[in-house]
Coordinates of C-alpha atoms and ligand atoms in Angstrom, one line a residue:
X199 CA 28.9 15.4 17.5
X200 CA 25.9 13.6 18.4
X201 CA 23.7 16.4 16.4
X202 CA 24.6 15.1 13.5
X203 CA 24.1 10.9 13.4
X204 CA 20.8 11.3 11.3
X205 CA 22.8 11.5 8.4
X206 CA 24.8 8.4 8.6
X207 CA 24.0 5.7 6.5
X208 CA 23.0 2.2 7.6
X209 CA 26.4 0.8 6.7
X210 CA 28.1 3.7 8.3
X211 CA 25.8 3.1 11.7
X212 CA 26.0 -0.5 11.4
X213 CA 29.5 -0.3 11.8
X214 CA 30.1 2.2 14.4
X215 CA 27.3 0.5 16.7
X216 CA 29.0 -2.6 16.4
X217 CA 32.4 -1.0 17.5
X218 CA 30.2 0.8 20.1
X219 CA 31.1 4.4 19.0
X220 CA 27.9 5.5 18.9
X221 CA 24.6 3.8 21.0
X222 CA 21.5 3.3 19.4
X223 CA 20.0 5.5 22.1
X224 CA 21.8 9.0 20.6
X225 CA 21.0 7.7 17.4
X226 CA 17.5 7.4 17.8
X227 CA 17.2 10.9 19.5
X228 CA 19.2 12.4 17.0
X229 CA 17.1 11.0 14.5
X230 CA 13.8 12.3 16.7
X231 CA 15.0 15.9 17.1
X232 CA 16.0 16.0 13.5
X233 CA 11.9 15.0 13.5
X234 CA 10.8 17.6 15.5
X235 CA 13.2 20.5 13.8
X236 CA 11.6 19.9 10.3
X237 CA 7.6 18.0 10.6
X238 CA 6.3 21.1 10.3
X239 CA 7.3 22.2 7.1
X240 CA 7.5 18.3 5.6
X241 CA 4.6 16.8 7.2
X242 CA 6.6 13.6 6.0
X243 CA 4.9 11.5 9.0
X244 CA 1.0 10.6 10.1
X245 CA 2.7 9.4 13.4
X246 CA 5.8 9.5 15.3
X247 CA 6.6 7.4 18.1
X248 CA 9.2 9.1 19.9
X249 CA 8.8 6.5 23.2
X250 CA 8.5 3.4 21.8
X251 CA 11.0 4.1 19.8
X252 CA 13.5 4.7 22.3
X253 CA 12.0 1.8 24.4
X254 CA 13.4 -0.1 21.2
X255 CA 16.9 1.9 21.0
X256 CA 17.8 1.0 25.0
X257 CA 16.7 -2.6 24.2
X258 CA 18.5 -2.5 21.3
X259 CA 21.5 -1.4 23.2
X260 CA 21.6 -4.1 25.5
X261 CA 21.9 -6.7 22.8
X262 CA 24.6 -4.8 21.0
X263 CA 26.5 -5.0 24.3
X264 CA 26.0 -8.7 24.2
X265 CA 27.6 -9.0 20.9
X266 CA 26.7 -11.0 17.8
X267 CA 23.7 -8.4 16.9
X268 CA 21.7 -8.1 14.0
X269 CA 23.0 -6.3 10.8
X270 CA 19.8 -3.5 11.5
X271 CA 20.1 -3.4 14.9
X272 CA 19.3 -0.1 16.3
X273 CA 19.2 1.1 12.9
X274 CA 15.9 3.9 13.1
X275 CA 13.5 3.4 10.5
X276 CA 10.6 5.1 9.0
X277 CA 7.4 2.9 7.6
X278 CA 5.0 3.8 6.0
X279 CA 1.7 3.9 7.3
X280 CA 0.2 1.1 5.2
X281 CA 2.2 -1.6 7.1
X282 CA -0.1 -2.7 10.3
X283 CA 2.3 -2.2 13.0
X284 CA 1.1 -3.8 16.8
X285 CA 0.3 -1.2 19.1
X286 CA 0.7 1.6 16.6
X287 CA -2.4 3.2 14.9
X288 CA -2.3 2.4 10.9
X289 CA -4.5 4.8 9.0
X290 CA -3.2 4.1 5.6
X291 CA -4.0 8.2 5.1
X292 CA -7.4 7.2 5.1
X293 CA -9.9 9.0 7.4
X294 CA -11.6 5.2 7.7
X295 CA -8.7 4.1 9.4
X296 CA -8.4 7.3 11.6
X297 CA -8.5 5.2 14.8
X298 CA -7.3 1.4 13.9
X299 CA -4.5 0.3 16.2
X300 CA -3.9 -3.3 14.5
X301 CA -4.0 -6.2 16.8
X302 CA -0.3 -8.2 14.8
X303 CA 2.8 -6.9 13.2
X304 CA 2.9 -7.7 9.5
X305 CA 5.2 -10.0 8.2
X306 CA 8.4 -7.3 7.6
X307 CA 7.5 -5.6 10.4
X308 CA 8.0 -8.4 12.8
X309 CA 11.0 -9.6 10.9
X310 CA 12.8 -6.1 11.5
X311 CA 11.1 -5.7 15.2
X312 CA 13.0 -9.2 15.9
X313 CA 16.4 -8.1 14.2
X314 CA 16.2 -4.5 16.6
X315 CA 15.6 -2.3 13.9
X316 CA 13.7 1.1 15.5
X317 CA 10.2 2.6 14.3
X318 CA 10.4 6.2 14.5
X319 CA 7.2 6.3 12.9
X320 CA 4.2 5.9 10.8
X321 CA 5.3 7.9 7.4
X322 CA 2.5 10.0 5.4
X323 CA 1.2 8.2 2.1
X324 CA -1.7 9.3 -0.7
X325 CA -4.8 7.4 0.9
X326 CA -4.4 3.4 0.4
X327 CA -1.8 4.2 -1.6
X328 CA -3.6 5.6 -4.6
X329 CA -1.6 8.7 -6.2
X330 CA 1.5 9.9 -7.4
X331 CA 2.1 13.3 -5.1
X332 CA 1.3 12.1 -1.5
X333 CA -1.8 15.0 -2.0
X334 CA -4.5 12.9 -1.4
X335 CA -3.5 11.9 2.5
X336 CA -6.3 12.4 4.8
X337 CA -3.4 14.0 6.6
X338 CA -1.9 16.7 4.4
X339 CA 0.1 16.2 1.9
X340 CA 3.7 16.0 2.4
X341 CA 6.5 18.5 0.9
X342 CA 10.0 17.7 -1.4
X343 CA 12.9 18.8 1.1
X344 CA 14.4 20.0 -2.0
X345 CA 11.6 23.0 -2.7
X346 CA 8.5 23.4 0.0
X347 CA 6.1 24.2 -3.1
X348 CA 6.7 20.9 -4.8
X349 CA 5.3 17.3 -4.1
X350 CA 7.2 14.8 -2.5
X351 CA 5.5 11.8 -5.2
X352 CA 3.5 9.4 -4.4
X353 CA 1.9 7.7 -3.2
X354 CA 5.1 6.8 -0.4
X355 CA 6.0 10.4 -0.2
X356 CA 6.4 10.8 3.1
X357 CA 9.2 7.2 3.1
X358 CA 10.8 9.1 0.8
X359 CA 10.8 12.7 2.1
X360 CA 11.9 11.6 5.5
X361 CA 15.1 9.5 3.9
X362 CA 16.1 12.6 1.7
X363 CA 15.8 15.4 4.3
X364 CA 17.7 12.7 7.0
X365 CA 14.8 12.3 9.7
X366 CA 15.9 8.7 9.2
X367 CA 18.7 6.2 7.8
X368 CA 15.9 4.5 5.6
X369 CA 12.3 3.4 5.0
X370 CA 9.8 1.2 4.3
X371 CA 7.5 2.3 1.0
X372 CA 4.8 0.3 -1.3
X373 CA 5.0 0.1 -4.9
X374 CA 1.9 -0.7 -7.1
X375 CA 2.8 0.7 -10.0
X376 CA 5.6 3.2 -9.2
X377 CA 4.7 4.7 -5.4
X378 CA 8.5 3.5 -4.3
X379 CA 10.3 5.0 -7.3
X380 CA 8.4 7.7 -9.0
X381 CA 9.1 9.7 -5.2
X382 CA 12.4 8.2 -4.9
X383 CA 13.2 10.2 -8.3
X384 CA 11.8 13.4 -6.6
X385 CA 13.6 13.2 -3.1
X386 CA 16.7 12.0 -4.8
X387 CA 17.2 8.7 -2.4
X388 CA 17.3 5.2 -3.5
X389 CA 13.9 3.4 -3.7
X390 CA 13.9 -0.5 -4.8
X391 CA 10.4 -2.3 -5.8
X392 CA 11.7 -6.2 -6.0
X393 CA 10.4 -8.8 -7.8
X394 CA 6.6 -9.6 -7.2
X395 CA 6.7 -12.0 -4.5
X396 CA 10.1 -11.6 -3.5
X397 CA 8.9 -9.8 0.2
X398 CA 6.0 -10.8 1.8
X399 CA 3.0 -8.6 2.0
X400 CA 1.0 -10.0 4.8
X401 CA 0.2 -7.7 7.0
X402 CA 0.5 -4.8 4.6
X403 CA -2.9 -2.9 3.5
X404 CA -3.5 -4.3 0.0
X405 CA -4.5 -1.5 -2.6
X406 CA -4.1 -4.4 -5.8
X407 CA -3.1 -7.8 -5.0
X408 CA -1.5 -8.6 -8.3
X409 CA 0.6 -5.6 -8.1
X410 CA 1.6 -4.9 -4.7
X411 CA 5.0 -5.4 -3.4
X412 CA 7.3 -4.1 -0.5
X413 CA 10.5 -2.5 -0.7
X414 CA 13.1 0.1 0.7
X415 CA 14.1 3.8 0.7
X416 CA 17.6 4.5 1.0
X417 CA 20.6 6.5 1.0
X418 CA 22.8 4.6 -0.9
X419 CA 22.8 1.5 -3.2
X420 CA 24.8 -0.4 -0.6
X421 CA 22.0 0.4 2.2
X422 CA 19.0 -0.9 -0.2
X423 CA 21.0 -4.0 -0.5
X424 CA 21.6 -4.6 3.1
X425 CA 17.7 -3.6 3.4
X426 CA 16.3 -5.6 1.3
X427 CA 18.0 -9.0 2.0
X428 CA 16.5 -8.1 5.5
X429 CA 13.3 -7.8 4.0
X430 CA 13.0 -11.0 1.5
X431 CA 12.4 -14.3 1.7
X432 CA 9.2 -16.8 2.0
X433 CA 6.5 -16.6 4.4
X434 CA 4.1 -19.4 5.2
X435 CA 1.5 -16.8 5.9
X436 CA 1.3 -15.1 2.5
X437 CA 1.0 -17.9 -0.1
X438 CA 1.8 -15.7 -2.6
X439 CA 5.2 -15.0 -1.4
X440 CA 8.2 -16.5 -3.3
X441 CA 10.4 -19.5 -1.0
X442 CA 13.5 -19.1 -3.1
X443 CA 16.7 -18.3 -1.6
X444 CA 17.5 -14.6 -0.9
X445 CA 21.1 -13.9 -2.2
X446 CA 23.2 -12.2 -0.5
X447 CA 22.9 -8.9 -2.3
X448 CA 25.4 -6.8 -0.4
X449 CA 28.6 -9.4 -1.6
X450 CA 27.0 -8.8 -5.1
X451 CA 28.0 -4.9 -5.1
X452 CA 31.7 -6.2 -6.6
X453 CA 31.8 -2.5 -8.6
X454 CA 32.4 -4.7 -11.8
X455 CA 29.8 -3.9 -15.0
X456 CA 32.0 -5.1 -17.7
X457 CA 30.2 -6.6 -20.7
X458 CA 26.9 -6.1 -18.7
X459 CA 24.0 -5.9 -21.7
X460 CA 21.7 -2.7 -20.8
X461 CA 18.6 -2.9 -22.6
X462 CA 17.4 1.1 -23.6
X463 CA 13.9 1.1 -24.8
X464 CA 13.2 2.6 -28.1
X465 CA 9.7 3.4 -26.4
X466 CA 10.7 5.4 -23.3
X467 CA 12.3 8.2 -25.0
X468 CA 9.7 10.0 -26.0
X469 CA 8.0 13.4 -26.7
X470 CA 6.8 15.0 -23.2
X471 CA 9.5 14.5 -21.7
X472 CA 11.6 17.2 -19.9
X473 CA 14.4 17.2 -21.6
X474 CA 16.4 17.8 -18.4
X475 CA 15.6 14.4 -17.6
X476 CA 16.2 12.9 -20.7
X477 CA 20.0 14.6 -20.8
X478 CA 20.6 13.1 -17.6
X479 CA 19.4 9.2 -18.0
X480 CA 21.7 9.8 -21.4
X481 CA 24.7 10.8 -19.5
X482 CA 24.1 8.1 -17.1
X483 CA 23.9 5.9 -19.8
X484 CA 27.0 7.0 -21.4
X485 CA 29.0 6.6 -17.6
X486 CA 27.9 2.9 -17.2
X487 CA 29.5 2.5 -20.9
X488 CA 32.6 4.1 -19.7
X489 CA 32.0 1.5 -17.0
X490 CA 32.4 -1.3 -19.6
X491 CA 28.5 -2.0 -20.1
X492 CA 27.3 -2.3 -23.4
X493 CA 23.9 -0.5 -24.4
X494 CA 21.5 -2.3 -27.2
X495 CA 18.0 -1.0 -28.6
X496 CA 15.3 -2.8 -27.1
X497 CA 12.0 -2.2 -27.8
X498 CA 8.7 -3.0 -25.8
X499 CA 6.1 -2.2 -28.4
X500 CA 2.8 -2.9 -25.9
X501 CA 4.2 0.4 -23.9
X502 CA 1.5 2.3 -24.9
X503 CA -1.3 0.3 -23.5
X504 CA 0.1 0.1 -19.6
X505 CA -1.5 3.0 -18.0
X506 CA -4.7 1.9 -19.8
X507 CA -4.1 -1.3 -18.7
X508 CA -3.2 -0.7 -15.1
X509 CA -6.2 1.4 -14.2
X510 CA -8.5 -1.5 -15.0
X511 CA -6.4 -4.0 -13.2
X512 CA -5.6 -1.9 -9.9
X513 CA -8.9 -0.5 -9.4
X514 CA -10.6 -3.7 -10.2
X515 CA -8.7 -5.2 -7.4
X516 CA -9.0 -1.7 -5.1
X517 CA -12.2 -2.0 -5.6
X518 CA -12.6 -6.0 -4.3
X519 CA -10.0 -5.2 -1.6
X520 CA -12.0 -1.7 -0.2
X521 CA -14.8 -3.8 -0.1
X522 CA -14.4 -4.5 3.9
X523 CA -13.6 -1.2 5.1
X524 CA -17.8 -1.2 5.9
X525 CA -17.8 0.4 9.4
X526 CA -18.3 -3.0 11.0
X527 CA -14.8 -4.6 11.4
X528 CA -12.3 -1.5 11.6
X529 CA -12.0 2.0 12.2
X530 CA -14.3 4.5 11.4
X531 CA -18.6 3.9 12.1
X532 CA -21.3 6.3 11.2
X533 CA -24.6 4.8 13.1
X534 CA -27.5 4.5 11.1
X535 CA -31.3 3.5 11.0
X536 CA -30.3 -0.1 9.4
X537 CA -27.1 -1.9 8.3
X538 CA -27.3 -0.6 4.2
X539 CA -27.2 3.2 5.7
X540 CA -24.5 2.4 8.0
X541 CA -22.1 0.9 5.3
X542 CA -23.5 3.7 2.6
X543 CA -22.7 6.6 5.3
X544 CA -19.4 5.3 6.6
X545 CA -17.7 4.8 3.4
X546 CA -19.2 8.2 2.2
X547 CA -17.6 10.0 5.3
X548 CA -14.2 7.8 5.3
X549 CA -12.6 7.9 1.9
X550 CA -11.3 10.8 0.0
X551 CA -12.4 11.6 -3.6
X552 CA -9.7 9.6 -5.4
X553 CA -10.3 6.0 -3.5
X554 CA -13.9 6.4 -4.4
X555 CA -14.0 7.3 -8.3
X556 CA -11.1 4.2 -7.9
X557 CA -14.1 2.1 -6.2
X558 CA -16.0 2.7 -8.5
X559 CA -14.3 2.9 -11.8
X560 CA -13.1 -1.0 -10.9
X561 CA -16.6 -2.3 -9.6
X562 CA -17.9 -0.5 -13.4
X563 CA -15.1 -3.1 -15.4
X564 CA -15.7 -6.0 -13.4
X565 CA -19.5 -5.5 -13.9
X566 CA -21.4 -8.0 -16.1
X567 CA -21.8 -6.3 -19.6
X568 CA -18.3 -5.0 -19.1
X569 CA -16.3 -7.4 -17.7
X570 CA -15.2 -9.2 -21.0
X571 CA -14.9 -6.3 -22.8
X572 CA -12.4 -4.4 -19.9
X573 CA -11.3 -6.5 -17.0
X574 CA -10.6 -9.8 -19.4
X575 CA -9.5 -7.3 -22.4
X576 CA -6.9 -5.9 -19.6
X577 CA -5.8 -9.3 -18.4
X578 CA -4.9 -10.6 -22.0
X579 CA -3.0 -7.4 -22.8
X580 CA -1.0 -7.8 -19.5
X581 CA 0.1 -10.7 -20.4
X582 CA 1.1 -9.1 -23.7
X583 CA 3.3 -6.3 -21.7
X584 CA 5.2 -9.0 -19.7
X585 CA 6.2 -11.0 -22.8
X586 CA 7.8 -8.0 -24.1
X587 CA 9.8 -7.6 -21.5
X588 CA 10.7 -11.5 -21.6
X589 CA 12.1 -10.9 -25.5
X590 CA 13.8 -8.1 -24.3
X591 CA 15.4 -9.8 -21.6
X592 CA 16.5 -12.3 -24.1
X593 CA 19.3 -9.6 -25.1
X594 CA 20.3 -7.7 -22.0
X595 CA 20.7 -8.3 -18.4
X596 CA 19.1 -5.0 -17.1
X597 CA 16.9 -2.0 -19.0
X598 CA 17.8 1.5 -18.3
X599 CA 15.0 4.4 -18.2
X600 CA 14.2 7.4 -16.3
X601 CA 11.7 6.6 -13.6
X602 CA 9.4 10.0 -14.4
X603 CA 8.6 12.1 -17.4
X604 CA 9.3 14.9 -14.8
X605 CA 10.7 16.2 -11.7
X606 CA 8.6 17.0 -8.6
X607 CA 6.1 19.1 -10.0
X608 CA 4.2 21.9 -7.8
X609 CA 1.9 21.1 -4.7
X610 CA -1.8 21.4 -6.6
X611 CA -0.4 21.3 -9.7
X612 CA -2.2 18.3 -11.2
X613 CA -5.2 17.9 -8.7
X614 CA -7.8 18.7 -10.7
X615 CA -6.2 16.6 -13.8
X616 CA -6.4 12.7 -12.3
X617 CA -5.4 11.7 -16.0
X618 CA -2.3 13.9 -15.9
X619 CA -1.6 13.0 -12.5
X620 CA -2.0 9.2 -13.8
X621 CA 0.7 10.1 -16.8
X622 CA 3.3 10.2 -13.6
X623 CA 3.6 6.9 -13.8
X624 CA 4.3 6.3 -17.2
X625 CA 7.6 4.7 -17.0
X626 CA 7.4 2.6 -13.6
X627 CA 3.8 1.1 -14.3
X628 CA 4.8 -1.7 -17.1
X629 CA 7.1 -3.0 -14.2
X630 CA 4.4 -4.3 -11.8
X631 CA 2.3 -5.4 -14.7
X632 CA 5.0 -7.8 -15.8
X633 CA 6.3 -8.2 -12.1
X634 CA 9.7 -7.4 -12.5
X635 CA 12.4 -5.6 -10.1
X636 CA 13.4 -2.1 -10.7
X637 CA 14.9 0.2 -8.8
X638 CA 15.0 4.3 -8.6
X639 CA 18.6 6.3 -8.5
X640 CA 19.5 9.8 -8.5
X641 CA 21.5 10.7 -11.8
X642 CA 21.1 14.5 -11.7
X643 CA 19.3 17.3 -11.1
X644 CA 17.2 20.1 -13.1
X645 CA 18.1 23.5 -13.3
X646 CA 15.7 24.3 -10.6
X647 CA 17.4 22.2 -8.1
X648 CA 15.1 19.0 -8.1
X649 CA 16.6 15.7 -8.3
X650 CA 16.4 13.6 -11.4
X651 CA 16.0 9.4 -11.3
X652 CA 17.4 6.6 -13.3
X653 CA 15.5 3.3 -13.4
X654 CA 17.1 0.5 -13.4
X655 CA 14.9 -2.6 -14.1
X656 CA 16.1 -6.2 -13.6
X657 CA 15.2 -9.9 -14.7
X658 CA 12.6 -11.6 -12.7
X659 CA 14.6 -12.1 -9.4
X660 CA 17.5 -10.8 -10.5
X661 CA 17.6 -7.9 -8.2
X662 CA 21.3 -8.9 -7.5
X663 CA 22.1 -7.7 -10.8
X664 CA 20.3 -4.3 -10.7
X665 CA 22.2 -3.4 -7.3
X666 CA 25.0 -4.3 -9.2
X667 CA 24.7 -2.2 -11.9
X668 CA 23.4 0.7 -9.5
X669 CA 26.1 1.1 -7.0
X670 CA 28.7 0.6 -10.0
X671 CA 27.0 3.8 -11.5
X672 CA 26.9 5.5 -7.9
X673 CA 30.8 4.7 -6.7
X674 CA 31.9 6.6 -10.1
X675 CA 31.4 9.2 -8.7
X676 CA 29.1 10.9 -11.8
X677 CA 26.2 11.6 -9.9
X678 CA 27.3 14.4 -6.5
X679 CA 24.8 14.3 -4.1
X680 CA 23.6 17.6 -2.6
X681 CA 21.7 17.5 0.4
X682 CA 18.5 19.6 0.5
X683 CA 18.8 22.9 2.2
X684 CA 16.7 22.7 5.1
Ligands
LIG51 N1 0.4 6.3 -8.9 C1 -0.2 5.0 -9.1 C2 -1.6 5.0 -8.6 O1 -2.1 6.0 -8.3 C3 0.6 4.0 -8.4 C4 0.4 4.0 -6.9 C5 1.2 3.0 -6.2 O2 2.2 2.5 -6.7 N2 0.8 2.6 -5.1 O3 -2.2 4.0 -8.6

């Protein structure tokens, strides 16, 4: 029986560990062998910890014992490798970070440490979270459970790999401008990006400041909630991070959408799209109708300028944020002659192709000459991007769109193409420019097999009402989960 307690759900395990049917102990090694039985075909993990997290699982044992545990205790986790995690290397997929074992926990990490959650281990990631595929990982890339020859998405991949082929009940991811839900729509799992500044990100390796935020990979709507109200909340160590009260998000799955205003933007459905994936956001469209919603034309007319937009404002920041990765304070060292060679050769040896021409595309628009004409020019048309969604909101309480123009597409696929690979993001991007929640749910899948996601985008911390709407659409039962064939 035991054999089979990676697939539970955190609801499910919450509940039996609290009865004591199960111990976190056989969870955690079922979890682990389920690990070892499929890494070598997914590579969905830089590191496991296989001791430390059943160190954890015994400890977390003798408190359920006790009674009055945590909701996530003994609940095994995978996080991605971007989060510094004491005692555990963090290499962010980056070669410069080969060897950095971080000296604190950050922020979410010490918060799910102290409620006796379990790290099973570091989950694979493109490097510092730039990409949509999980390809550029000093580590390999990782593979869709669904089909070996695919990508997982990017750039949490492997968060969202290891949730969809069960090697654990759920994950941690990063989204910047779509890495939690553009691979949530390829695995097929649940992926949430909150509010900007709803989760602290102290403590987690920042790619672009402005646009970062933390979130979770799930199995179900019900376990993002429970996650998630784990996760949020303010932290006097990130002054960025929001104080506001963190509903209770779980009490708000009532299953009732009735007279619930979805927004559908005039500007998402457009040519280049599969139309796989178009059929399916429109059937789930239709369901949360039959659920009672109502659906009104929205539209969002600066669409067009967000990937422009967003690759002047992340790499900008990338490239301000890269800056101390210099072979003096962490990680990786090349000696030299003199300091100048030492920085020049360690930062040529230690990051990949992508994170450089990012480095140096951003350090180009904030140059002087260029910075009014790109980095200011960007700012002013950000602002521009969340004002649409601000009228829009003005008419609906959530806007429905597919996450990707695509499903997984095939390992190597769009390497040599960084603008096609950039066109992934096409629908999630607009999101963390304007800062809002959205969310990632399967709604189908193509004829191949591969999973199709519906995004679900909420008011500015109103994730409440996204969950809502989500695990309304999932109980109806339109949308039957198949499990990858592994
Ligand atoms: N794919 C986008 C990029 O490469 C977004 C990545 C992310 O959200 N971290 O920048």
């Amino acid at each position: 029986m035991s054999a089979e307690l990676f697939r539970l759900t955190i609801a499910e395990a919450r509940d039996r560990l609290a009865r004591r049917e199960i111990s976190a102990v056989d969870l955690t090694r079922s979890c682990l062998d389920r690990i070892a039985d499929l890494e070598r075909r997914l590579n969905a993990f830089i590191t496991v910890c296989p001791r430390e997290a059943m160190d954890q699982a015994a400890a977390a044992d003798a408190r359920l014992a006790r009674g009055g545990a945590p909701t996530l205790c003994g609940i095994p986790l995978a996080i991605k490798d971007i989060y510094l995690t004491r005692g555990i290397r963090t290499t962010c997929a980056s070669k410069i970070l080969g060897n950095f074992v971080a000296p604190y926990d950050a922020t979410v990490i010490a918060k799910l440490r102290e409620a006796g959650a379990i790290f099973l281990g570091k989950a694979n990631m493109d490097e510092f979270a730039m990409g949509s595929s999980t390809e550029n990982s000093a580590f390999g890339p990782t593979r869709n459970p669904y089909d070996l020859r695919r990508v997982a998405g990017g750039s949490s991949g492997g968060s969202a790999a290891a949730v969809a082929a069960d090697e654990c009940l759920a994950s941690l991811g990063t989204d910047t401008g779509g890495s939690i839900r553009e691979p949530a729509s390829f695995c097929g799992v649940v992926g949430i990006k909150p509010t900007y500044s709803r989760v602290s990100r102290y403590g987690v390796i920042a790619f672009a400041s402005s646009l970062d935020q933390v979130g979770p990979f799930t199995k179900t709507v019900r376990d993002a909630a429970i996650l998630l109200h784990e996760l949020a909340g303010g932290d006097p160590l990130d002054s960025t991070c929001s104080a506001r009260p963190v509903p209770n998000y779980e009490a708000a799955l009532t299953g009732d959408i009735k007279g619930l205003r979805i927004g559908v933007p005039r500007e998402y459905f457009v040519e280049g799209m599969d139309r796989e994936v178009e059929e399916a956001v429109r059937g789930a469209l239709k369901q949360l109708a039959e659920l009672g919603a109502q659906t009104v034309e929205i539209s969002l007319p600066h669409t067009e300028y967000a990937i422009a937009t967003y690759y002047i404002l992340a790499t900008a920041e990338a490239s301000a944020n890269l800056a101390r990765y210099d072979g003096i304070r962490y990680g990786l060292r090349v000696e030299a002659d003199n300091n100048i060679e030492l920085y020049n050769r360690t930062r040529a040896k230690g990051f990949g192709p992508e994170v450089k021409r990012r480095i140096m595309l951003g350090t180009f628009a904030l140059s002087s000459g260029y910075y009014d004409a790109y980095y200011l020019k960007a700012q002013k048309v950000r602002t521009l991007i969340r004002r649409d969604f601000e009228r829009a909101f003005a008419n609906c309480d959530i806007i429905v769109t597919p996450v990707a123009p695509t499903t997984a597409f095939n390992l190597g696929e769009k390497m040599a193409d960084p603008l096609q690979m950039y066109l992934s993001d096409i629908f999630t991007i607009s999101v963390n420019l304007a800062g809002l929640p959205g969310l990632s749910i399967p709604c189908g899948y193509d004829r191949a097999g591969m999973p199709i996601g519906l995004q679900i985008i909420g008011a500015p911390f109103d994730e409440a009402t996204m969950l809502r709407a989500a695990d309304a659409y999932e109980r109806s039962g339109a949308m039957i989960r198949r499990s990858p064939t592994l």
